[in-house]
């Protein structure tokens, strides 16, 4: 099975900051990588698929990059509504493992 | 409106069984792969299983193989998860999700990018005596 490791596990940033979350796969997965946002008490929401494709309706301040084993989710200008936990997930082969999550808070 | 609604969660004793259901509406259910994902209290997301469009292919995470069975009834637009031999560590919110595939041709090979674009609100399963 592929192991997904996110860093950091948590971070705190100010409104307007550029925020970067990284995800590393235990083996090469090309660009079979998705990102989800989960707010407390809510179901996850798809942000990015195929490493860099923005899901319809997701604000353009979210972007994804990477290929192979190393991936990045970037929020270009942090907004208060972005407080959430973010998860990466590989879709190269089942089981489609998730990273452990990155909890994002506002300073 | 595209929607998924889970049901069937509840309190069950260790060793017991439970069947979760997920009712789909607003899209052509029989055309898509479907998945179950769970989240233990205060923990991260864990992919459980998925099933192809006609139910002929199923995949599971190793820890649930032999105990959980995913199935679907396309005539009823419904997805199911039969859970047997339940343990305390199966306590979680269980989500169903549509596993949408975007197909692309990449250097003469076809790639399918699966991603869970529609999620239900979840149903809570508590395994406790």
CSV table of C-alpha atoms in Angstrom, one decimal:
chain,number,residue,atom,x,y,z
A,1,UNK,CA,0.0,0.0,0.0
A,2,UNK,CA,1.1,3.6,-0.6
A,3,UNK,CA,1.7,5.7,2.4
A,4,UNK,CA,0.9,9.4,2.3
A,5,UNK,CA,2.7,11.8,4.6
A,6,UNK,CA,1.7,15.4,5.1
A,7,UNK,CA,3.6,18.3,6.6
A,8,UNK,CA,3.1,20.2,8.7
A,9,UNK,CA,0.5,18.5,10.9
A,10,UNK,CA,-0.8,21.9,11.9
A,11,UNK,CA,0.0,25.5,11.1
A,12,UNK,CA,-1.2,28.9,12.1
A,13,UNK,CA,-1.1,31.8,9.6
A,14,UNK,CA,-2.5,35.3,9.3
A,15,UNK,CA,-5.2,36.5,6.9
A,16,UNK,CA,-3.6,37.3,3.6
A,17,UNK,CA,-0.6,35.0,4.1
A,18,UNK,CA,0.5,32.5,1.5
A,19,UNK,CA,0.1,29.0,2.9
A,20,UNK,CA,1.8,25.8,1.7
A,21,UNK,CA,1.0,22.3,2.7
A,22,UNK,CA,3.1,19.4,1.4
A,23,UNK,CA,2.3,15.7,0.8
A,24,UNK,CA,4.7,13.0,0.0
A,25,UNK,CA,3.9,9.5,-1.4
A,26,UNK,CA,5.9,6.4,-0.4
A,27,UNK,CA,6.4,5.6,-4.1
A,28,UNK,CA,5.9,7.4,-7.4
A,29,UNK,CA,2.2,8.1,-8.2
A,30,UNK,CA,2.6,10.4,-11.3
A,31,UNK,CA,-0.1,13.0,-10.8
A,32,UNK,CA,-2.8,10.8,-9.2
A,33,UNK,CA,-3.2,13.1,-6.2
A,34,UNK,CA,-6.3,14.8,-4.7
A,35,UNK,CA,-6.7,17.4,-2.1
A,36,UNK,CA,-9.7,17.8,0.2
A,37,UNK,CA,-10.8,20.4,2.8
A,38,UNK,CA,-12.8,19.4,5.9
A,39,UNK,CA,-14.4,21.9,8.2
A,40,UNK,CA,-15.4,20.8,11.7
A,41,UNK,CA,-18.5,18.7,11.8
A,42,UNK,CA,-18.7,18.7,8.0
A,43,UNK,CA,-18.1,16.2,5.2
A,44,UNK,CA,-14.9,16.6,3.2
A,45,UNK,CA,-14.9,18.8,0.1
A,46,UNK,CA,-12.9,18.2,-3.0
A,47,UNK,CA,-10.5,21.0,-3.8
A,48,UNK,CA,-8.0,19.7,-6.3
A,49,UNK,CA,-7.7,16.5,-8.4
A,50,UNK,CA,-5.0,15.2,-10.7
A,51,UNK,CA,-2.5,17.1,-8.6
A,52,UNK,CA,-3.3,20.5,-10.1
A,53,UNK,CA,-6.9,20.6,-11.5
A,54,UNK,CA,-9.1,23.0,-9.6
A,55,UNK,CA,-12.5,21.5,-8.8
A,56,UNK,CA,-15.4,23.6,-10.2
A,57,UNK,CA,-16.6,26.2,-7.7
A,58,UNK,CA,-13.4,26.2,-5.7
A,59,UNK,CA,-11.8,29.7,-5.2
A,60,UNK,CA,-8.8,30.3,-7.4
A,61,UNK,CA,-6.6,31.1,-4.4
A,62,UNK,CA,-6.3,27.4,-4.0
A,63,UNK,CA,-3.7,25.6,-6.3
A,64,UNK,CA,-1.9,22.3,-6.4
A,65,UNK,CA,1.3,21.2,-7.9
A,66,UNK,CA,3.7,18.3,-8.0
A,67,UNK,CA,4.3,14.9,-9.6
A,68,UNK,CA,5.9,11.7,-8.7
A,69,UNK,CA,6.2,11.6,-4.9
A,70,UNK,CA,6.1,15.3,-3.8
A,71,UNK,CA,3.0,17.5,-4.0
A,72,UNK,CA,2.0,20.9,-2.7
A,73,UNK,CA,-1.3,22.6,-1.9
A,74,UNK,CA,-1.0,26.4,-1.9
A,75,UNK,CA,-3.5,29.0,-0.6
A,76,UNK,CA,-2.3,32.3,-2.2
A,77,UNK,CA,-4.0,34.6,0.3
A,78,UNK,CA,-5.4,33.0,3.4
A,79,UNK,CA,-9.1,33.9,4.2
A,80,UNK,CA,-10.9,33.3,7.5
A,81,UNK,CA,-13.2,30.7,5.9
A,82,UNK,CA,-10.1,28.6,5.0
A,83,UNK,CA,-9.8,27.4,8.6
A,84,UNK,CA,-10.1,23.6,8.2
A,85,UNK,CA,-8.2,20.4,8.0
A,86,UNK,CA,-6.7,19.6,4.6
A,87,UNK,CA,-6.1,16.0,3.4
A,88,UNK,CA,-4.2,14.7,0.4
A,89,UNK,CA,-5.2,11.3,-1.1
A,90,UNK,CA,-3.6,9.2,-3.7
A,91,UNK,CA,-5.7,7.7,-6.5
A,92,UNK,CA,-3.0,5.7,-8.2
A,93,UNK,CA,-4.0,2.3,-6.7
A,94,UNK,CA,-6.3,0.9,-4.1
A,95,UNK,CA,-6.5,1.4,-1.2
A,96,UNK,CA,-6.7,5.1,-2.0
A,97,UNK,CA,-4.8,6.2,1.1
A,98,UNK,CA,-5.2,9.6,2.7
A,99,UNK,CA,-2.5,11.7,4.4
A,100,UNK,CA,-2.9,12.2,8.1
A,101,UNK,CA,-4.2,15.8,7.6
A,102,UNK,CA,-3.0,19.3,8.2
A,103,UNK,CA,-5.0,21.5,10.6
A,104,UNK,CA,-4.9,25.1,9.5
A,105,UNK,CA,-5.8,28.0,11.9
A,106,UNK,CA,-5.8,31.7,11.8
A,107,UNK,CA,-3.3,33.6,14.0
B,1,UNK,CA,-29.4,18.7,-6.9
B,2,UNK,CA,-26.7,16.0,-6.6
B,3,UNK,CA,-27.0,14.4,-3.2
B,4,UNK,CA,-26.0,11.4,-1.2
B,5,UNK,CA,-27.7,10.5,2.1
B,6,UNK,CA,-26.4,7.8,4.4
B,7,UNK,CA,-28.4,5.9,6.9
B,8,UNK,CA,-28.2,2.8,9.1
B,9,UNK,CA,-25.7,3.9,11.7
B,10,UNK,CA,-26.2,3.4,15.4
B,11,UNK,CA,-25.0,1.7,18.5
B,12,UNK,CA,-23.9,-2.0,18.2
B,13,UNK,CA,-22.2,-4.4,20.5
B,14,UNK,CA,-18.7,-5.8,19.7
B,15,UNK,CA,-19.0,-8.7,17.4
B,16,UNK,CA,-22.3,-7.4,16.0
B,17,UNK,CA,-23.3,-6.5,12.5
B,18,UNK,CA,-24.7,-3.4,10.8
B,19,UNK,CA,-25.7,-2.5,7.3
B,20,UNK,CA,-25.2,1.1,6.1
B,21,UNK,CA,-27.1,2.5,3.2
B,22,UNK,CA,-26.5,5.5,0.9
B,23,UNK,CA,-29.3,6.9,-1.2
B,24,UNK,CA,-28.1,8.8,-4.3
B,25,UNK,CA,-30.1,11.4,-6.3
B,26,UNK,CA,-29.5,14.0,-8.9
B,27,UNK,CA,-27.0,12.1,-11.0
B,28,UNK,CA,-26.9,8.8,-13.0
B,29,UNK,CA,-25.9,6.6,-10.2
B,30,UNK,CA,-25.3,3.5,-12.4
B,31,UNK,CA,-22.5,5.4,-14.3
B,32,UNK,CA,-20.1,6.0,-11.5
B,33,UNK,CA,-17.8,4.2,-9.1
B,34,UNK,CA,-18.8,4.7,-5.4
B,35,UNK,CA,-16.7,4.6,-2.2
B,36,UNK,CA,-17.1,4.4,1.5
B,37,UNK,CA,-14.7,6.5,3.7
B,38,UNK,CA,-14.7,6.6,7.5
B,39,UNK,CA,-13.4,8.9,10.2
B,40,UNK,CA,-12.9,7.8,13.8
B,41,UNK,CA,-13.6,10.4,16.5
B,42,UNK,CA,-10.9,13.1,16.4
B,43,UNK,CA,-8.9,11.2,13.7
B,44,UNK,CA,-8.3,11.6,10.0
B,45,UNK,CA,-10.0,10.1,6.9
B,46,UNK,CA,-9.7,6.4,6.1
B,47,UNK,CA,-10.7,5.0,2.8
B,48,UNK,CA,-12.7,1.8,3.3
B,49,UNK,CA,-13.8,0.3,0.0
B,50,UNK,CA,-15.1,1.1,-3.5
B,51,UNK,CA,-17.2,-0.6,-6.1
B,52,UNK,CA,-17.5,-0.2,-9.9
B,53,UNK,CA,-20.6,0.7,-11.9
B,54,UNK,CA,-22.2,-2.7,-12.1
B,55,UNK,CA,-20.9,-4.1,-8.8
B,56,UNK,CA,-18.6,-6.6,-10.5
B,57,UNK,CA,-15.4,-5.1,-9.0
B,58,UNK,CA,-14.8,-4.2,-5.4
B,59,UNK,CA,-11.7,-3.2,-3.5
B,60,UNK,CA,-11.1,-3.0,0.3
B,61,UNK,CA,-8.5,-1.8,2.7
B,62,UNK,CA,-6.8,-4.9,4.1
B,63,UNK,CA,-8.0,-4.3,7.7
B,64,UNK,CA,-11.6,-4.6,6.6
B,65,UNK,CA,-11.4,-7.4,4.0
B,66,UNK,CA,-13.5,-10.4,5.0
B,67,UNK,CA,-15.5,-8.3,7.6
B,68,UNK,CA,-17.0,-5.6,5.4
B,69,UNK,CA,-18.9,-6.0,2.1
B,70,UNK,CA,-19.7,-3.2,-0.3
B,71,UNK,CA,-22.5,-3.6,-2.7
B,72,UNK,CA,-25.0,-1.6,-4.8
B,73,UNK,CA,-28.5,-1.7,-6.3
B,74,UNK,CA,-28.6,0.5,-9.3
B,75,UNK,CA,-32.4,0.0,-9.7
B,76,UNK,CA,-32.7,1.7,-6.3
B,77,UNK,CA,-29.9,4.2,-6.7
B,78,UNK,CA,-28.4,2.8,-3.5
B,79,UNK,CA,-25.0,1.9,-2.1
B,80,UNK,CA,-24.5,-0.4,0.9
B,81,UNK,CA,-21.9,-1.4,3.4
B,82,UNK,CA,-22.4,-4.6,5.3
B,83,UNK,CA,-20.3,-4.6,8.4
B,84,UNK,CA,-19.8,-7.8,10.4
B,85,UNK,CA,-17.7,-8.8,13.4
B,86,UNK,CA,-17.6,-5.2,14.5
B,87,UNK,CA,-14.8,-4.0,16.8
B,88,UNK,CA,-14.5,-0.9,19.0
B,89,UNK,CA,-12.0,0.5,16.5
B,90,UNK,CA,-14.7,0.5,13.8
B,91,UNK,CA,-16.4,3.4,15.7
B,92,UNK,CA,-16.5,6.2,13.2
B,93,UNK,CA,-18.6,8.5,11.0
B,94,UNK,CA,-19.0,6.6,7.7
B,95,UNK,CA,-19.3,8.7,4.5
B,96,UNK,CA,-20.3,7.5,1.1
B,97,UNK,CA,-18.9,9.4,-1.9
B,98,UNK,CA,-19.1,9.4,-5.7
B,99,UNK,CA,-15.8,8.4,-7.1
B,100,UNK,CA,-15.8,10.4,-10.4
B,101,UNK,CA,-13.3,9.5,-13.1
B,102,UNK,CA,-11.9,12.0,-15.6
B,103,UNK,CA,-10.4,10.2,-18.5
B,104,UNK,CA,-7.4,11.6,-20.4
B,105,UNK,CA,-5.2,10.4,-23.2
B,106,UNK,CA,-1.5,10.8,-22.1
B,107,UNK,CA,1.2,9.9,-24.6
B,108,UNK,CA,-1.1,7.3,-26.2
B,109,UNK,CA,-2.2,5.8,-22.9
B,110,UNK,CA,-5.5,6.4,-21.2
B,111,UNK,CA,-5.4,7.7,-17.7
B,112,UNK,CA,-8.4,7.7,-15.3
B,113,UNK,CA,-8.2,10.3,-12.5
B,114,UNK,CA,-10.5,9.2,-9.8
B,115,UNK,CA,-11.6,11.8,-7.2
B,116,UNK,CA,-14.5,11.9,-4.7
B,117,UNK,CA,-16.5,14.9,-5.8
B,118,UNK,CA,-19.8,14.3,-4.0
B,119,UNK,CA,-20.0,13.3,-0.3
B,120,UNK,CA,-22.9,12.5,2.0
B,121,UNK,CA,-23.2,14.0,5.4
B,122,UNK,CA,-22.2,10.7,7.1
B,123,UNK,CA,-23.7,8.2,9.5
B,124,UNK,CA,-22.3,7.5,12.9
B,125,UNK,CA,-21.4,3.9,14.0
B,126,UNK,CA,-20.6,3.3,17.6
B,127,UNK,CA,-19.3,-0.1,18.6
B,128,UNK,CA,-19.6,-0.5,22.4
B,129,UNK,CA,-20.9,-2.8,25.0
